[in-house]
Structures are given as C-alpha cells and as structure tokens.
PDB file of C-alpha atoms in Angstrom:
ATOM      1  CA  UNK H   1      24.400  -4.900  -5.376  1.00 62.00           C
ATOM      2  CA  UNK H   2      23.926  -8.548  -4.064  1.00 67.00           C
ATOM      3  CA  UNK H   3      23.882  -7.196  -0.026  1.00 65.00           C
ATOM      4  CA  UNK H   4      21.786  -4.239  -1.173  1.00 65.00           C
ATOM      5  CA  UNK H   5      19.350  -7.051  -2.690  1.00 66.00           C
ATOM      6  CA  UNK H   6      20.155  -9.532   0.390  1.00 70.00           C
ATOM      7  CA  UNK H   7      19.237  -6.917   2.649  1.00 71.00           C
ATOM      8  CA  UNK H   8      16.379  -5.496   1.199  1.00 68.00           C
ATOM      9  CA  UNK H   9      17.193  -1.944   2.193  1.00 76.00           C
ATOM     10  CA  UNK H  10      17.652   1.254   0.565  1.00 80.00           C
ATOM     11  CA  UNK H  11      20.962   3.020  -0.338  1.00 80.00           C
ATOM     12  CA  UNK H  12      20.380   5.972  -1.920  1.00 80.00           C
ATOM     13  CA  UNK H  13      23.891   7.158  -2.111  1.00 83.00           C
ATOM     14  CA  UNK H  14      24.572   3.705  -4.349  1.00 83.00           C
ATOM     15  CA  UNK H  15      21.390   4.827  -6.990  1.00 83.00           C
ATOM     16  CA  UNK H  16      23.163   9.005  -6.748  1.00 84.00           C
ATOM     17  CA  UNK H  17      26.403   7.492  -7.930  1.00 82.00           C
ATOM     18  CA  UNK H  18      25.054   5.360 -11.254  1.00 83.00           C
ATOM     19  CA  UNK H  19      22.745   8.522 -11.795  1.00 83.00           C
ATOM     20  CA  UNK H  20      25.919  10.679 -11.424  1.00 82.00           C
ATOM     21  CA  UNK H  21      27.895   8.120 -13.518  1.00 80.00           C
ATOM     22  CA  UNK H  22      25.249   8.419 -16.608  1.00 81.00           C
ATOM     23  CA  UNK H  23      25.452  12.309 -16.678  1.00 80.00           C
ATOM     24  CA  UNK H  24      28.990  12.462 -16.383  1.00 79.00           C
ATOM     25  CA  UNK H  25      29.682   9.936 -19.278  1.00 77.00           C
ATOM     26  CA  UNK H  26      26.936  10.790 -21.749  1.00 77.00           C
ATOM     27  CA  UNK H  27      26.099  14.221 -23.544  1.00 72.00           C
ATOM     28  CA  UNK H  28      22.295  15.329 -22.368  1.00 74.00           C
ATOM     29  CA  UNK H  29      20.062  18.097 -23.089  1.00 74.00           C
ATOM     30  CA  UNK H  30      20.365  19.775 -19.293  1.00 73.00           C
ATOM     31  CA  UNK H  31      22.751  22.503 -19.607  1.00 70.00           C
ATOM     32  CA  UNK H  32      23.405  22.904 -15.634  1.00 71.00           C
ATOM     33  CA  UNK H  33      22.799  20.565 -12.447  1.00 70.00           C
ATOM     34  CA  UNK H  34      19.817  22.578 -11.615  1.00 73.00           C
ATOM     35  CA  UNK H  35      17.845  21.722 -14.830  1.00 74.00           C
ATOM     36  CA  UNK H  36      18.160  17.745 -13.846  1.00 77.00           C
ATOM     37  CA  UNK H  37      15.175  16.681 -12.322  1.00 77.00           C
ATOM     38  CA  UNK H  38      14.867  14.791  -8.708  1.00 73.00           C
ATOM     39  CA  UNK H  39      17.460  15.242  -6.216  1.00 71.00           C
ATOM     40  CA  UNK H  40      20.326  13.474  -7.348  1.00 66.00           C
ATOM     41  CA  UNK H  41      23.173  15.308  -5.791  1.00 67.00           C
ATOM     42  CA  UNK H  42      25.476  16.381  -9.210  1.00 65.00           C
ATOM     43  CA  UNK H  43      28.124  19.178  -8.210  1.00 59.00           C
ATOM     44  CA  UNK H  44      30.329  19.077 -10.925  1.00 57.00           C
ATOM     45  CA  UNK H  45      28.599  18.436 -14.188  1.00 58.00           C
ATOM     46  CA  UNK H  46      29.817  21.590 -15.197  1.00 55.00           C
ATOM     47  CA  UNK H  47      33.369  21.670 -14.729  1.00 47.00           C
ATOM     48  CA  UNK H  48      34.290  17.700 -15.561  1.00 46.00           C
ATOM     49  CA  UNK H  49      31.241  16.515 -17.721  1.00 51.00           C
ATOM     50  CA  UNK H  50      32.197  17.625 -21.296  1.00 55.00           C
ATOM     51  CA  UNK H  51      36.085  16.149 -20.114  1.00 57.00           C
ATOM     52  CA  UNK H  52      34.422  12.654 -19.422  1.00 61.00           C
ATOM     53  CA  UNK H  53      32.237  12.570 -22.983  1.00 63.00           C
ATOM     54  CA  UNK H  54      32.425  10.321 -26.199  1.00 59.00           C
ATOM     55  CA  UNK H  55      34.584  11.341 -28.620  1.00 57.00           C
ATOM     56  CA  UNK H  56      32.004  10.405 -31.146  1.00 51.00           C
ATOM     57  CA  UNK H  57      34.267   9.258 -34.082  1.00 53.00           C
ATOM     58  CA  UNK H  58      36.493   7.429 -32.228  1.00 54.00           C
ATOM     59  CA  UNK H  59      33.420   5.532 -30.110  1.00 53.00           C
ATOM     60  CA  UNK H  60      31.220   4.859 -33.127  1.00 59.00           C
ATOM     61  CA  UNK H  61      32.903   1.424 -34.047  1.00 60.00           C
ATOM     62  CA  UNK H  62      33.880  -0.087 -30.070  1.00 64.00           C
ATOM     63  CA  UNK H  63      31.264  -2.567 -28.887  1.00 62.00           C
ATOM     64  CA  UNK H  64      30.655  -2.620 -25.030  1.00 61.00           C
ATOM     65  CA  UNK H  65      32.187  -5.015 -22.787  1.00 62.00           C
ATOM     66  CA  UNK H  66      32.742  -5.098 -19.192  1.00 65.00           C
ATOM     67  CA  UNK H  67      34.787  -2.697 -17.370  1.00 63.00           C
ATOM     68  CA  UNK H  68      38.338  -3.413 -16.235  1.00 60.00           C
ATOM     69  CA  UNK H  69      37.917  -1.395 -12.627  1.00 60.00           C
ATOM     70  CA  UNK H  70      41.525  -1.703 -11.550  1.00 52.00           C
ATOM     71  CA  UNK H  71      42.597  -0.509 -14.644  1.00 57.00           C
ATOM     72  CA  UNK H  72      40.459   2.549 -14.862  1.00 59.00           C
ATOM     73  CA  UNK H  73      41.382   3.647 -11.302  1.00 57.00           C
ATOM     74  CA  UNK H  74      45.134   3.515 -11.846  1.00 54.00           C
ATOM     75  CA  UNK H  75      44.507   5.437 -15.084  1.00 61.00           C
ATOM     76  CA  UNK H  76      46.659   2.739 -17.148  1.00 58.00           C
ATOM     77  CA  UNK H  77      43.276   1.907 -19.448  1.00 55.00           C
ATOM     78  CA  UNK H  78      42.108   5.202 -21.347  1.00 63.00           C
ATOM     79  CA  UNK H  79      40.586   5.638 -23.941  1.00 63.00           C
ATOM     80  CA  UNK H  80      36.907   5.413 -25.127  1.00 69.00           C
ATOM     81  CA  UNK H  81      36.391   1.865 -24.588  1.00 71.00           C
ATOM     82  CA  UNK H  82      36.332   2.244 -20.519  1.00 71.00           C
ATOM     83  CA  UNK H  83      33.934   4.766 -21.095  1.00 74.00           C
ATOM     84  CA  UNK H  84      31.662   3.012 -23.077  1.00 73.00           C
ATOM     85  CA  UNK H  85      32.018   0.078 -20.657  1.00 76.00           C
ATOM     86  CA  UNK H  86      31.121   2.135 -17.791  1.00 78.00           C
ATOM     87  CA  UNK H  87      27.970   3.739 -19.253  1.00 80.00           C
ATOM     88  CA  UNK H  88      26.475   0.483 -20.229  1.00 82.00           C
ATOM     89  CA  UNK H  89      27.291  -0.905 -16.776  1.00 82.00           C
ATOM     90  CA  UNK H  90      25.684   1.543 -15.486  1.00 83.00           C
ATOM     91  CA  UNK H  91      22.579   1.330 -17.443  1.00 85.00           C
ATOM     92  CA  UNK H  92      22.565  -2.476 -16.379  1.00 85.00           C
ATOM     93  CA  UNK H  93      22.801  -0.975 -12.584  1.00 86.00           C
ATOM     94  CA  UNK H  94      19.790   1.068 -13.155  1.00 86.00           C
ATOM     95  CA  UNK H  95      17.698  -2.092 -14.022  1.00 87.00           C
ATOM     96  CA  UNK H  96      19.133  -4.049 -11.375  1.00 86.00           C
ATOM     97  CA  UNK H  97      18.380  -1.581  -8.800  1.00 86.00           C
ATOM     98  CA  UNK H  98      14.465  -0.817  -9.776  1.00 86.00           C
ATOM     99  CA  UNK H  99      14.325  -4.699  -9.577  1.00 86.00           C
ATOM    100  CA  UNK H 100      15.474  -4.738  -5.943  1.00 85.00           C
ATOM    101  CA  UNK H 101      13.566  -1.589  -5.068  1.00 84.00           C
ATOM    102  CA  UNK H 102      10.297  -1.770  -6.784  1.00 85.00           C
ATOM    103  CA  UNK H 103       8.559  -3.290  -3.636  1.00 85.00           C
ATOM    104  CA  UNK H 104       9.252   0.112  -1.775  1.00 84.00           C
ATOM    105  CA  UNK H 105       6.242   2.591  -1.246  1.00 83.00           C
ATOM    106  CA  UNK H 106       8.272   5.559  -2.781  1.00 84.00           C
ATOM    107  CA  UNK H 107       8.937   3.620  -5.987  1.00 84.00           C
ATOM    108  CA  UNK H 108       7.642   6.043  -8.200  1.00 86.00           C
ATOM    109  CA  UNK H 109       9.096   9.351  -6.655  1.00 87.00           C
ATOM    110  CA  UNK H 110      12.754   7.561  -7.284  1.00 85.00           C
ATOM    111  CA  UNK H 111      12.479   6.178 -10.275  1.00 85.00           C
ATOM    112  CA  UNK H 112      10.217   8.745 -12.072  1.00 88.00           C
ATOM    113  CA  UNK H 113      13.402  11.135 -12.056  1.00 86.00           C
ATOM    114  CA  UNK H 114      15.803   8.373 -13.524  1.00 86.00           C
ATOM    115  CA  UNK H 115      13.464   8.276 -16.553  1.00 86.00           C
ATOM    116  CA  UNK H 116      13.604  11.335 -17.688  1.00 85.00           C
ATOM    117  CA  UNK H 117      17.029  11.678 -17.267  1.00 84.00           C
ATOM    118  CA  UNK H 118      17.158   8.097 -19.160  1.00 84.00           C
ATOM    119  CA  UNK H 119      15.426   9.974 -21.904  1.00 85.00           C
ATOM    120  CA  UNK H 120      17.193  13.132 -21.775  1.00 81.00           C
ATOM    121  CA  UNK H 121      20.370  11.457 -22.827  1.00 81.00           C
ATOM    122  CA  UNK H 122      22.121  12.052 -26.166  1.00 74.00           C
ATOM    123  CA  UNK H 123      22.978   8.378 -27.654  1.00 73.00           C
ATOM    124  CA  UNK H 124      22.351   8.761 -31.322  1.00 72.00           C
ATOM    125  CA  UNK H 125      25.871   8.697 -32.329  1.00 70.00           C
ATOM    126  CA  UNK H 126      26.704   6.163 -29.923  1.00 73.00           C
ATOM    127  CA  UNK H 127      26.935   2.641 -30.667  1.00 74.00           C
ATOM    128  CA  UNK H 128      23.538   1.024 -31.773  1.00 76.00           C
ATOM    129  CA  UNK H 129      24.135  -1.137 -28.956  1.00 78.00           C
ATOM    130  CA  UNK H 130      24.018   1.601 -26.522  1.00 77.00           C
ATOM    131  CA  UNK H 131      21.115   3.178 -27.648  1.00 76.00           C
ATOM    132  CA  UNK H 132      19.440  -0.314 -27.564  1.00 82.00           C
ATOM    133  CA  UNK H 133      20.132  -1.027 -23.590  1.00 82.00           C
ATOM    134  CA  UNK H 134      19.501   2.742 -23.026  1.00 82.00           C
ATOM    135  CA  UNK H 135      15.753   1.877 -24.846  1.00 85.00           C
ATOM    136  CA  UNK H 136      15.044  -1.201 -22.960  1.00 86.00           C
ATOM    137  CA  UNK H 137      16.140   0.020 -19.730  1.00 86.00           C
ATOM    138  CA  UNK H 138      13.541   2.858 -20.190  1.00 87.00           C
ATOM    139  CA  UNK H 139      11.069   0.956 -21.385  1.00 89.00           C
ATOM    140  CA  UNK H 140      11.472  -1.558 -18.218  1.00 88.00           C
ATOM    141  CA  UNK H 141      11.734   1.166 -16.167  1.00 88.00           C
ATOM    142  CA  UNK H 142       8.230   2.598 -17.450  1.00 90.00           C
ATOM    143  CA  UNK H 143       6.756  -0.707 -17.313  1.00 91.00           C
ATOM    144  CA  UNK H 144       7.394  -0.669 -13.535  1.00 89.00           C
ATOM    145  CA  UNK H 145       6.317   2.387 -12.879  1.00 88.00           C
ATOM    146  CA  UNK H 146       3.018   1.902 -14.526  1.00 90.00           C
ATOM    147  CA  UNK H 147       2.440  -1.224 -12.941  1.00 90.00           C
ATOM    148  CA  UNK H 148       3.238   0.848  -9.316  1.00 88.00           C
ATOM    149  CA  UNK H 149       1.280   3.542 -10.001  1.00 88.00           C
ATOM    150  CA  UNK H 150      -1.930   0.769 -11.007  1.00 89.00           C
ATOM    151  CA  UNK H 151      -1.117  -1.002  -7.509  1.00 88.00           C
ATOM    152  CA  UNK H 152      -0.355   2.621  -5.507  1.00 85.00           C
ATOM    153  CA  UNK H 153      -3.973   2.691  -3.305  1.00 83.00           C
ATOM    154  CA  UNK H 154      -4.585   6.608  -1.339  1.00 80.00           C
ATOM    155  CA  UNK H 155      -4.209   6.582   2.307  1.00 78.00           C
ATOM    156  CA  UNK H 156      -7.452   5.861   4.240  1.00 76.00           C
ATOM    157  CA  UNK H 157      -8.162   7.114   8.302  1.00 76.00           C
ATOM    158  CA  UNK H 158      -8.865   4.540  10.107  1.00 74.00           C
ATOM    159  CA  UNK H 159     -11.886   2.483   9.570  1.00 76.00           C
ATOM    160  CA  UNK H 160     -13.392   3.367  12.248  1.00 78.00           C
ATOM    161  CA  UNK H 161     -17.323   3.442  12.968  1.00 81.00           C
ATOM    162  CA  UNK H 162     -18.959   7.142  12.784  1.00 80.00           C
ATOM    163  CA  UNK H 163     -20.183   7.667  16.676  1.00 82.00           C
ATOM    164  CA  UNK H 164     -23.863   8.350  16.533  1.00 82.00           C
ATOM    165  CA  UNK H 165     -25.447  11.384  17.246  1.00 83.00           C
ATOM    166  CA  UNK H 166     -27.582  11.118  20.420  1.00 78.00           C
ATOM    167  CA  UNK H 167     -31.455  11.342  19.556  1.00 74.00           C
ATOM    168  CA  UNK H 168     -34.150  11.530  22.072  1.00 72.00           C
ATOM    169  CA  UNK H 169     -36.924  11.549  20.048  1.00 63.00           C
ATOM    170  CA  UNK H 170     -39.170   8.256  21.193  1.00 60.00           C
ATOM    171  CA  UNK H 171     -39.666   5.390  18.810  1.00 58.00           C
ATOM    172  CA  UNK H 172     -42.928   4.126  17.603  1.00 54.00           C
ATOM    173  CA  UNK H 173     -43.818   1.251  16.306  1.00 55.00           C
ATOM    174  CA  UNK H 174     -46.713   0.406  14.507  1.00 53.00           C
ATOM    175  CA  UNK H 175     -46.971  -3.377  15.536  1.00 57.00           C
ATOM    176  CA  UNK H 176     -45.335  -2.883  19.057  1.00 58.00           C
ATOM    177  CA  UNK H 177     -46.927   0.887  20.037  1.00 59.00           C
ATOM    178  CA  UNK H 178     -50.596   0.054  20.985  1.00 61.00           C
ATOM    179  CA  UNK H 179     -50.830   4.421  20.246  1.00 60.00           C
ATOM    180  CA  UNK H 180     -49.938   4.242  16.484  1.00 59.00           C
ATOM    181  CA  UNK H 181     -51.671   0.622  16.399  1.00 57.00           C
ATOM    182  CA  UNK H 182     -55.313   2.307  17.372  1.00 62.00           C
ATOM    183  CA  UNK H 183     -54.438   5.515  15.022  1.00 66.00           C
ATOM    184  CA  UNK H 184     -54.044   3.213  11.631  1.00 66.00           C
ATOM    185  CA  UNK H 185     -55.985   4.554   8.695  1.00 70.00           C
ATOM    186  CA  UNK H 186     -56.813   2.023   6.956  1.00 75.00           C
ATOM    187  CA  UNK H 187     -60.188   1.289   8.630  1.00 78.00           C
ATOM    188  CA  UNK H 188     -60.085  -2.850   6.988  1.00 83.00           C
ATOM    189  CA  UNK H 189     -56.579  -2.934   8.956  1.00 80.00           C
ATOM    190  CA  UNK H 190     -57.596  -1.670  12.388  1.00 78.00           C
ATOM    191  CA  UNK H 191     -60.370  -3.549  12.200  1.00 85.00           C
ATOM    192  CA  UNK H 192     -58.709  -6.952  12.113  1.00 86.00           C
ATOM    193  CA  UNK H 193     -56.728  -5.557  14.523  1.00 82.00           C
ATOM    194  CA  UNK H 194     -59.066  -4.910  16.653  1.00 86.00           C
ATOM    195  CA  UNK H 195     -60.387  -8.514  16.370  1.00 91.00           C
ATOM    196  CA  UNK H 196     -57.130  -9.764  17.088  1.00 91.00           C
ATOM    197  CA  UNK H 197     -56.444  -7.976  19.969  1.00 88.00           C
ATOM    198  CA  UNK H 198     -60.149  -8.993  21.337  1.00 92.00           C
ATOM    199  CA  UNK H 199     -58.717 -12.540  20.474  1.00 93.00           C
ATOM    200  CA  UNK H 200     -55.783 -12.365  22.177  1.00 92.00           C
ATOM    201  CA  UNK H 201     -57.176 -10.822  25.125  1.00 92.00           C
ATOM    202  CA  UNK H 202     -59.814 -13.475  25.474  1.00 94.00           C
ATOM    203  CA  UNK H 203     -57.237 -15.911  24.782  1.00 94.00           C
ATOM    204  CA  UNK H 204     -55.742 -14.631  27.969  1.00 94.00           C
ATOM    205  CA  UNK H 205     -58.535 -14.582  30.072  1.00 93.00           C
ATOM    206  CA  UNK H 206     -59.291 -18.060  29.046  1.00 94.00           C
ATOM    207  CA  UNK H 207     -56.230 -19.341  30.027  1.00 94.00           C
ATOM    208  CA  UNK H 208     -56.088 -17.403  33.022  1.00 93.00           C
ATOM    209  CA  UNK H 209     -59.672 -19.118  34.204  1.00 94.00           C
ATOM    210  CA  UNK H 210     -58.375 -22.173  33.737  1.00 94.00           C
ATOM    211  CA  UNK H 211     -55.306 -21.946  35.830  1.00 93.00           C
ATOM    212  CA  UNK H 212     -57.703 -20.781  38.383  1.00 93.00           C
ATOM    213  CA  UNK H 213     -59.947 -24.316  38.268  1.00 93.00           C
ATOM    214  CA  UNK H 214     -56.593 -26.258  37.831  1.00 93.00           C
ATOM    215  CA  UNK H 215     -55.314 -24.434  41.461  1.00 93.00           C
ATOM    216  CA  UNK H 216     -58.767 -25.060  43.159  1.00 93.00           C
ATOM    217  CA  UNK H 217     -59.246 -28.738  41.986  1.00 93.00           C
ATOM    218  CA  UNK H 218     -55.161 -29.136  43.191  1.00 93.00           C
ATOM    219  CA  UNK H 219     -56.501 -28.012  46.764  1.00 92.00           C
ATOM    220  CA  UNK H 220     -59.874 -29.776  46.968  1.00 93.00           C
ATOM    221  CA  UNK H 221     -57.946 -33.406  45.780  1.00 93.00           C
ATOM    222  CA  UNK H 222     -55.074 -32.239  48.049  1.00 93.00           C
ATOM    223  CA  UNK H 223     -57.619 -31.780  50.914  1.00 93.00           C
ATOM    224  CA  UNK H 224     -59.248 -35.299  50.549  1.00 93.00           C
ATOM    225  CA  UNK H 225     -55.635 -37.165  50.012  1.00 93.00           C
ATOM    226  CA  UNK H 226     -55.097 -34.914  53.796  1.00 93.00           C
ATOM    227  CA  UNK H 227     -58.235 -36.070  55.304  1.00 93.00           C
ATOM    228  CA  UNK H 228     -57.614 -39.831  54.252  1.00 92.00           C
ATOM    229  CA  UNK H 229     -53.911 -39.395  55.637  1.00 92.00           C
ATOM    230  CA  UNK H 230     -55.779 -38.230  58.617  1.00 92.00           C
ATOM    231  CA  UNK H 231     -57.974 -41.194  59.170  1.00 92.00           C
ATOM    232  CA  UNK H 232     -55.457 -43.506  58.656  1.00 92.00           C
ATOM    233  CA  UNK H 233     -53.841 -42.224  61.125  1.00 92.00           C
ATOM    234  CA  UNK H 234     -56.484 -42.473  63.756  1.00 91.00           C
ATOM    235  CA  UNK H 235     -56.894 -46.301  62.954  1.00 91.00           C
ATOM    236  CA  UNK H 236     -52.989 -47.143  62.751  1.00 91.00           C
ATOM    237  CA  UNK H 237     -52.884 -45.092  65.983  1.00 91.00           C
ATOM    238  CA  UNK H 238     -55.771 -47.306  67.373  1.00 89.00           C
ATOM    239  CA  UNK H 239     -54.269 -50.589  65.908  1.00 89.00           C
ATOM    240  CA  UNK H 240     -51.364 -49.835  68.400  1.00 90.00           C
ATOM    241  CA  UNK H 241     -53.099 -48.664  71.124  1.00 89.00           C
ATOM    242  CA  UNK H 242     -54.952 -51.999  71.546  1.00 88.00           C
ATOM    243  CA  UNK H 243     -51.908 -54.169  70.691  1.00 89.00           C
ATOM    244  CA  UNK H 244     -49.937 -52.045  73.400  1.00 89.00           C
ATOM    245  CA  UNK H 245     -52.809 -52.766  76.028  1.00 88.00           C
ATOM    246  CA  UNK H 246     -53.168 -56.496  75.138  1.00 87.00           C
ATOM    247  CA  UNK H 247     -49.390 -56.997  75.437  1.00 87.00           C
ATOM    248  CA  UNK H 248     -49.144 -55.054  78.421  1.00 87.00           C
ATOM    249  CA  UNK H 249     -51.905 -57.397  80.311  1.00 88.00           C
ATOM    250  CA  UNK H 250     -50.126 -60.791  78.329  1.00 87.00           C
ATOM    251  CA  UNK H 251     -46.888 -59.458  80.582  1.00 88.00           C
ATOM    252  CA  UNK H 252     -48.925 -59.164  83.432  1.00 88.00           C
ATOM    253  CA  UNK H 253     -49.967 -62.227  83.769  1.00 88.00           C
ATOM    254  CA  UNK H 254     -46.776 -63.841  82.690  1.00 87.00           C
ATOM    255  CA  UNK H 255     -45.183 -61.754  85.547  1.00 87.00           C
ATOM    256  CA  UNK H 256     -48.075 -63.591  87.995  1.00 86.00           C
ATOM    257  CA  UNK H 257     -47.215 -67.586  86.978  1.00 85.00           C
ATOM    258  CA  UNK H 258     -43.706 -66.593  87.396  1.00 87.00           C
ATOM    259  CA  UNK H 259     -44.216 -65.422  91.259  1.00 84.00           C
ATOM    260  CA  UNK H 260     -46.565 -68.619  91.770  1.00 84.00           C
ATOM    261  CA  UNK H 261     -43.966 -71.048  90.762  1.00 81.00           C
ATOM    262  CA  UNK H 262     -40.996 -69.565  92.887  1.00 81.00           C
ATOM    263  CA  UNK H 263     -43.688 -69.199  95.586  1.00 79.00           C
ATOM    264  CA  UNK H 264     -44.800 -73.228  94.700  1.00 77.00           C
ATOM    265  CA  UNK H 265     -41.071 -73.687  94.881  1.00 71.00           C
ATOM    266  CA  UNK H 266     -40.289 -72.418  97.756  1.00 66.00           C
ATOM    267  CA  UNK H 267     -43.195 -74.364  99.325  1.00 61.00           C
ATOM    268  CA  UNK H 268     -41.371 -77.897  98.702  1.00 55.00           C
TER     269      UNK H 268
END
C-alpha cells in the first residue's frame, strides 16, 4: 500500500484481491459471481465462499484486531477470530485505496462497484464493530464519489475558432459609402450632410489655394535671393578683376627698378 501510494499508480489486481477478500469472508445477497457488479474477477465464490463464512454464534462476542499473516498462511491460527481480522482489514484497505486513487479520472467507474458490493454485504449478526467500519467505509466511499462526480467536467473538442464562411456580398457603410450617404431618408440628416460635405470640400479647396500662393511666393523670394546672389557676384568678380590688374602692373614696375639697379650696378 505505501509504494502503491509512493508511486501514484494503479494496481488493479491489489483492489480485485480486497474485493475478492470481502466476498469470500462475508455472507452477501449475490447468489453467483455473475450477479456482482463491476469486473472484479471472482471464480470461486461458489465452491469456497460459504467454507470461508462466520459462524455467527461463535463470532458474535470476538472484537477485531489485527491479523497474524504468518499464522493464517501456515494454517496454525483458525478459528473465527482470523476471519474477523481479515474482513475488517480489508475494509480498512478499501478506504486506504480510494484515498490514494481518488485523483484518477476513472474514480467513479472503480469505486461505484465497491459500493454496492459494500452494501450488499450481510453484517447484522456480526460484531457491532464490524457493521460500524463496514458503515463508515461506505459512507466515505459515497462522500468521494459525490464529490468526483461534482468535479467530473464532459469532454470538450478543441476550442478552436469556427472558420468563416466566405461572403462576397459588398459592404456598405452609411458614414464611409458616399452611395448609402446620398440615399438617407431622413431629409434633416442628409441635409446636414450635405452641408458638411460642401464644408469639407471647400475646406479642401481652401487649403489647396493656399499651398498654391505659399509655392509661388517660395519661387518669386527664391528668384530675388538668385538675382542678388547674381549681382554679387558680378561686383566680387569685378573687385578681383581690378585688384588682379593693379597688382599685375605694381609687379611690373617692381620687375623695371630691379633691371635698372643691376644695370646701375653694372655701370660702376
């Protein structure tokens, strides 16, 4: 039980054996294995169940206790009092196993079986302490189940977006579609938005005269900034001109008093 619970995994075979164990050791109202609900494998109810059964008289005054295993395998403890240990062990088995398994997703389909069985079972002239754990355990065990079957949500496809069916019908709008604007009704309404188109259109016109005059008085100020570029120009090109020719003739004549005074030079 503690690597079944440490594991976290199912063993059926484990939950087939305590199921077994219960039929075997207590009287029921299913008269053959077929009548017992789920499928908990039980061959031999038949032939060995009324051998393993309370002798009632004999079991009405033994209180439970655990079971001495060993014991009962070597056969060297009979008696009743094994058999009553055994059936309350394995009514403590049942609750310890639908504590490790409730998280599974088939919860319900395991357990729901176990329950009737639990309730199917002939304790009256057991032991009042039998009939007590074999009341809790089914009332835990129907706890659980209602609590699963609250939680248990139906399977969904996947949530995926419905695909669209393709439509080629066109799309009008009555603010954006100048066709269904001039078509409105209401004669107030088209009116005013009538005017407001007239606005908007002047609006445009407006602003498109002005961009005009803002591109023509651009070009007439960029033509006088050119034709002042242009005489200024003409006079720094003059400037030079006559600084060029006056430096050119100051050369000149320092070129001549240079010849006279090697020629004065010479002379001597």
């Amino acid at each position: 039980m503690q690597y079944e619970d440490f594991s976290k995994r199912l063993v059926p075979e484990a939950i087939n054996f305590t199921v077994q164990s219960l039929l075997l050791l207590s009287s029921s109202s299913y008269t053959n294995a077929k009548s017992i609900p789920g499928s908990f494998p039980v061959p031999d109810i038949d032939i060995i169940g009324s051998k393993l059964h309370f002798k009632l008289k004999k079991a009405k005054n033994i209180a439970p206790g655990h079971p001495r295993l060993f014991d009962i395998v070597n056969e060297t403890l009979t008696g009743e009092q094994p058999k009553l240990d055994l059936l309350c062990t394995a009514l403590e088995l049942i609750r310890r196993f639908s504590e490790v398994y409730k998280p599974l997703d088939g919860f319900i389909e395991l357990f729901s079986p176990i329950v009737d069985i639990l309730q199917h079972l002939i304790v009256n002239k057991l032991p009042t302490s039998v009939h007590d754990r074999l009341s809790q355990s089914i009332d835990h065990l129907s706890r659980l189940l209602k609590f699963a079957k609250q939680a248990r949500k139906p399977l969904f496809l996947q949530a995926h977006k419905p695909i669209p069916i393709a439509t080629y019908i066109p799309k009008f709008d009555a603010h954006s579609s100048s066709y269904m604007r001039n078509r409105d009704p209401d004669a107030d309404r088209a009116a005013l938005a009538k005017l407001k188109a007239q606005h908007k259109k002047e609006k445009k016109g407006a602003i498109r005269e002005l961009r005009k005059d803002n591109r023509f008085l651009a070009s007439v100020q960029q033509e006088k900034q050119d034709a002042k570029d242009r005489e200024y120009k003409a006079r720094m090109s003059k400037a030079f001109a006559s600084l060029e020719s006056e430096r050119a003739e100051q050369k000149k004549e320092e070129k001549a008093k240079m010849r006279e005074k090697r020629r004065a030079g010479k002379k001597k």
